[in-house]
XYZ file of C-alpha atoms in Angstrom:
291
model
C 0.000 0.000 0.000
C 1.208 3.454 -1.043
C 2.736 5.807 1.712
C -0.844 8.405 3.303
C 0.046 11.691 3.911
C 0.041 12.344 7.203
C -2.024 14.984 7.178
C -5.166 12.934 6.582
C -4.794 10.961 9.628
C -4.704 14.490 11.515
C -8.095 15.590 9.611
C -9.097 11.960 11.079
C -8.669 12.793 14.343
C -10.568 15.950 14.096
C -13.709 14.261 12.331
C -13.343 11.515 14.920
C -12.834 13.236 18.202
C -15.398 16.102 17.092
C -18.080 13.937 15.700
C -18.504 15.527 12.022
C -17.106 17.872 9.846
C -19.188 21.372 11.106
C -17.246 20.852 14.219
C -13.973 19.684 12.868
C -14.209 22.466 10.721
C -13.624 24.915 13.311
C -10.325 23.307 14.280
C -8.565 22.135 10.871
C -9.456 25.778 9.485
C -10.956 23.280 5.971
C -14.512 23.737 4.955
C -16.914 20.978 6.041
C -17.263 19.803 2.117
C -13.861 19.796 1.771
C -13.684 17.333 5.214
C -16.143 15.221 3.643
C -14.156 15.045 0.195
C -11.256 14.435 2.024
C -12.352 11.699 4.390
C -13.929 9.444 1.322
C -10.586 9.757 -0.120
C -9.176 8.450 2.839
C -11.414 5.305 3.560
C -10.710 4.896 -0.412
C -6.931 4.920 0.436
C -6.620 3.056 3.248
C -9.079 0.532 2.453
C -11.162 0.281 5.314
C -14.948 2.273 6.263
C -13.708 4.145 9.493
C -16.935 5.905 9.379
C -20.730 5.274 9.676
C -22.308 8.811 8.756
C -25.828 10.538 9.293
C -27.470 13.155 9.625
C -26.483 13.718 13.118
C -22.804 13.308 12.618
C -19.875 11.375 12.255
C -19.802 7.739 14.117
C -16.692 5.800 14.282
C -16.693 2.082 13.057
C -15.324 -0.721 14.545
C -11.820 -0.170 12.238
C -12.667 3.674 12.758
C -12.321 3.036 16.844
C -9.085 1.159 16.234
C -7.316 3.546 13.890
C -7.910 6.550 16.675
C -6.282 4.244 19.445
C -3.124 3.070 16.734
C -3.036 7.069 16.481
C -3.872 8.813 20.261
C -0.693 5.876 21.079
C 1.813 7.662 18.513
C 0.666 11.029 19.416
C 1.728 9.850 23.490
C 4.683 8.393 21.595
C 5.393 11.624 20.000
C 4.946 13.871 22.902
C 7.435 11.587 24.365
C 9.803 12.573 21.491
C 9.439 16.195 22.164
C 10.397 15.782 25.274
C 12.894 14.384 25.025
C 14.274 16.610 22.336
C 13.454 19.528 24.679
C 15.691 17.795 26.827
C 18.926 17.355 24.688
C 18.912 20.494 24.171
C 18.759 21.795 27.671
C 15.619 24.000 26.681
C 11.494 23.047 26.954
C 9.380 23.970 24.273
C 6.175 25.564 24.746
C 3.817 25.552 21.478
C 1.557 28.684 20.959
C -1.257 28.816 18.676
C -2.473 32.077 17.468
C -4.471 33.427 15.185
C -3.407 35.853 12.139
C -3.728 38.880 14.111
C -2.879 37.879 17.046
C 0.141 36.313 15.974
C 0.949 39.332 14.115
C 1.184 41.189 18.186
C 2.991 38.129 19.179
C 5.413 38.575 16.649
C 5.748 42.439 16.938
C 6.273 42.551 20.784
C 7.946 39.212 21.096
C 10.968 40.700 23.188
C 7.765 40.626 25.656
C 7.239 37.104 25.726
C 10.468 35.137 25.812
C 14.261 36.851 26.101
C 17.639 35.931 25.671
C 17.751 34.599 29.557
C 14.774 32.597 29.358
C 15.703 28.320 29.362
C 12.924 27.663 26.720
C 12.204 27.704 23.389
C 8.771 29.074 21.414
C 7.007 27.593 18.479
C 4.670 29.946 17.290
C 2.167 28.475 14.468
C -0.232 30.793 13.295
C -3.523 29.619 11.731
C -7.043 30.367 11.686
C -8.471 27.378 13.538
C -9.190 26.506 16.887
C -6.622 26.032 19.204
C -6.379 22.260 20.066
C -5.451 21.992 23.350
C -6.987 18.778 24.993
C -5.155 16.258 23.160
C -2.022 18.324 23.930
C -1.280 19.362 20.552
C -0.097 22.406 21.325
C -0.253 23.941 24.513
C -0.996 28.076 24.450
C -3.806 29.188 22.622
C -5.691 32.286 22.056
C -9.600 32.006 21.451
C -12.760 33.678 20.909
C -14.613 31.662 23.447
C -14.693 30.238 26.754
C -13.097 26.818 26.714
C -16.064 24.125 26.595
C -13.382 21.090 26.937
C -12.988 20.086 30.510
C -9.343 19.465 31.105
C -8.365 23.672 29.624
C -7.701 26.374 31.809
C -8.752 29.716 30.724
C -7.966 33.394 31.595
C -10.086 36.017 29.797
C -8.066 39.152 28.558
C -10.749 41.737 27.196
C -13.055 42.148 24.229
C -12.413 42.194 20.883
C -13.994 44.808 18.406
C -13.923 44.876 14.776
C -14.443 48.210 12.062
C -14.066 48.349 8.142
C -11.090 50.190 6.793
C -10.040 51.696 4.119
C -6.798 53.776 2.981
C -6.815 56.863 4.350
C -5.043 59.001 1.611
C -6.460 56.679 -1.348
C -8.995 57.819 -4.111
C -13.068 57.361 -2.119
C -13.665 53.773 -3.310
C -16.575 54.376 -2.284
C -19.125 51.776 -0.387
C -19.180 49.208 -3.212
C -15.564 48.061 -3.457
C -14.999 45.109 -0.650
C -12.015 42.895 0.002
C -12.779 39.553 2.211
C -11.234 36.189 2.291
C -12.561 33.412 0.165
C -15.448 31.135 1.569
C -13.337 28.077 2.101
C -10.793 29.973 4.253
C -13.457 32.299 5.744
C -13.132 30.552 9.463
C -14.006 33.309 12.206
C -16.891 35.389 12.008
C -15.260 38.655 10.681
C -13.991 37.014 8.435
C -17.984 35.955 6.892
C -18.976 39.138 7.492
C -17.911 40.470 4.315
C -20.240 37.638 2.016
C -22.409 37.828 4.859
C -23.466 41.510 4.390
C -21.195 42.795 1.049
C -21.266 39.614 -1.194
C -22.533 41.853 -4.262
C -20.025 44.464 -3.528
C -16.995 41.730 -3.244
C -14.215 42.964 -5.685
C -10.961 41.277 -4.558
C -10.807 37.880 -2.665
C -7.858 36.262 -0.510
C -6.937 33.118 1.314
C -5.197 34.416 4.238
C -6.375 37.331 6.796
C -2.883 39.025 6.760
C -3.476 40.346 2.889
C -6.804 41.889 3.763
C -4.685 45.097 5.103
C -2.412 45.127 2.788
C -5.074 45.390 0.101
C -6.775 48.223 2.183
C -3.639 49.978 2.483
C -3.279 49.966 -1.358
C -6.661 51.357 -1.939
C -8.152 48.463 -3.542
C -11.208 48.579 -1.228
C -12.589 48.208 2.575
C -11.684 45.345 4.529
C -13.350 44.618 8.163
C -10.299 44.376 10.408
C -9.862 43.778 14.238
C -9.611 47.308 15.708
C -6.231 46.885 17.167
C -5.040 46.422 14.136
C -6.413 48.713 11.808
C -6.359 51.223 14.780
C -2.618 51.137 15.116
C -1.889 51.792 11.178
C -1.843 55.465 10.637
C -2.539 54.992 7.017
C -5.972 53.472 7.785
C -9.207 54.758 8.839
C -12.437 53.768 9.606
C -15.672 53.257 7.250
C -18.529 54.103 10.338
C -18.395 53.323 14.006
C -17.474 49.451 14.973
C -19.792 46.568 14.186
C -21.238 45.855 16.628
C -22.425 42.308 16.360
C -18.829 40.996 15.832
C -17.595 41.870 19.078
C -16.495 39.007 21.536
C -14.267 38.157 24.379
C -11.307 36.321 24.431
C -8.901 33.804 26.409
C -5.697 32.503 26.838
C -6.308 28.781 26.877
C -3.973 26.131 28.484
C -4.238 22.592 29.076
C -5.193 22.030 32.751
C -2.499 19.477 33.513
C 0.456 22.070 31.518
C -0.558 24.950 33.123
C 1.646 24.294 35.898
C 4.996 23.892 34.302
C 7.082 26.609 34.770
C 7.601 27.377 31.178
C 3.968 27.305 30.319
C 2.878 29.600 33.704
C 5.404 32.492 32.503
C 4.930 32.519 28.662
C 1.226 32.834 29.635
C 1.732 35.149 32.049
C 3.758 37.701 29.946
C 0.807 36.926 27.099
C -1.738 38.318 29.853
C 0.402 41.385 30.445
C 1.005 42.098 26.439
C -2.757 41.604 25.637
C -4.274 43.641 28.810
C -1.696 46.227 28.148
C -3.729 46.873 24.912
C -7.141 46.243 25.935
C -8.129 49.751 25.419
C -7.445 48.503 21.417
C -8.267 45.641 21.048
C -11.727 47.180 22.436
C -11.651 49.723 19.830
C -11.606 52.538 22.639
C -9.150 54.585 20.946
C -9.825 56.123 17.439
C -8.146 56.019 13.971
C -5.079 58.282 14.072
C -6.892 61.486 12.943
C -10.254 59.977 13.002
């Protein structure tokens, strides 16, 4: 049998442990059809039914139920590993997931969140998906909602408010020129909001978050951005007051049984000061510059 990317034993595990492909959506950051396509291709592959489907979800078979043991063991197996690596080279690792945003004030202030003195190492993946924590995939994340799972810890850091932009200096595109990310890759709720309430009026699409400002800043049209961040570019402003109905809270998220290492309790700690340091922004308290 030919080598299966690995890959589609991770979707697996996300159909699997969520119970369909609506809820493994929100974690894999892939579209439910595109679970669905995927997971066919898979049974075709590996040449076994791992799942009996409905209209209620996803329910494993009898070779489904064995596949997600043969895999939960290598991904104990593998933790193992990075353990041990971690160890060799005198320095823990501690995993962060973030989103593209805020990844991007990760990234910009990450003096802030590990130094030259500290005896760890950070692996910062950014994605738009939710931050898999229970199964120890990773074990920092940042989310837009109180952890449901039982064995996460959560600390809540503020609110999060959201605005259109558009380049400030740029010709009036006027209100029919939109940017958004494509459907597919449109995971969080601003993200929607665009095809949601502009789909007519849609002139440029994207598959990452990160391109919607740059487009903006170019003048190509208005792209709903998180405050903080279209806040803090000078060459931005704001199309009308916030939207209202995209605002949310949002957590640090741990795994209850991590939180404790030593690593873990300061990264998360100097991500609580960072983020409640600009709370006033991420709220969308202060205005454009010049607004």
């Amino acid at each position: 049998m030919k080598n299966i990317a690995w890959d589609n034993y991770q979707i697996f595990l996300a159909v699997a442990r969520h119970g369909g492909l609506t809820a493994a959506a929100g974690v894999t950051a892939l579209s439910p059809a595109t679970l669905g396509r995927r997971m066919v291709e898979f049974e075709r592959e590996i040449g076994r039914e791992l799942f009996i489907r409905s209209q209620t979800g996803y329910r494993l078979t009898a070779d489904g139920r064995q596949l997600l043991d043969h895999l939960t063991e290598l991904e104990a197996a593998a933790r193992k590993v990075e353990i041990w690596r971690g160890g060799a080279s005198g320095q823990a690792l501690v995993r962060i997931v973030a989103g593209t945003w805020n990844g991007w004030l990760l990234a910009d202030n990450f003096p802030a969140i590990c130094t030259e003195r500290d005896d760890f190492r950070i692996d910062l993946h950014i994605a738009e998906r939710r931050a898999s924590l229970a199964h120890r995939e990773t074990d920092i994340g940042i989310r837009a909602f109180e952890a449901e799972e039982g064995n996460l810890a959560a600390v809540m850091v503020g609110e999060v408010a959201y605005a259109a932009y558009r380049a400030r200096y740029s010709v009036d595109v006027g209100p029919g020129r939109w940017l958004a990310v494509d459907t597919e890759n449109a995971i969080s709720a601003y993200l929607r909001w665009p095809h949601e309430n502009q789909a007519g009026n849609i002139v440029v699409t994207v598959n990452r978050p990160r391109s919607l400002r740059d487009l903006a800043l170019s003048g190509a049209g208005i792209a709903v951005l998180p405050c903080f961040v279209g806040d803090l570019e000078p060459r931005l402003e704001r199309m009308g007051g916030e939207i209202k109905d995209l605002r949310h809270r949002q957590w640090i998220v741990m795994n209850n049984d991590d939180r404790h290492r030593r690593e873990i309790r300061i990264v998360v700690e100097r991500m609580r000061k960072l983020m409640i340091a600009h709370a006033d922004l991420f709220a969308g308290k202060r205005p454009s510059h010049g607004g």
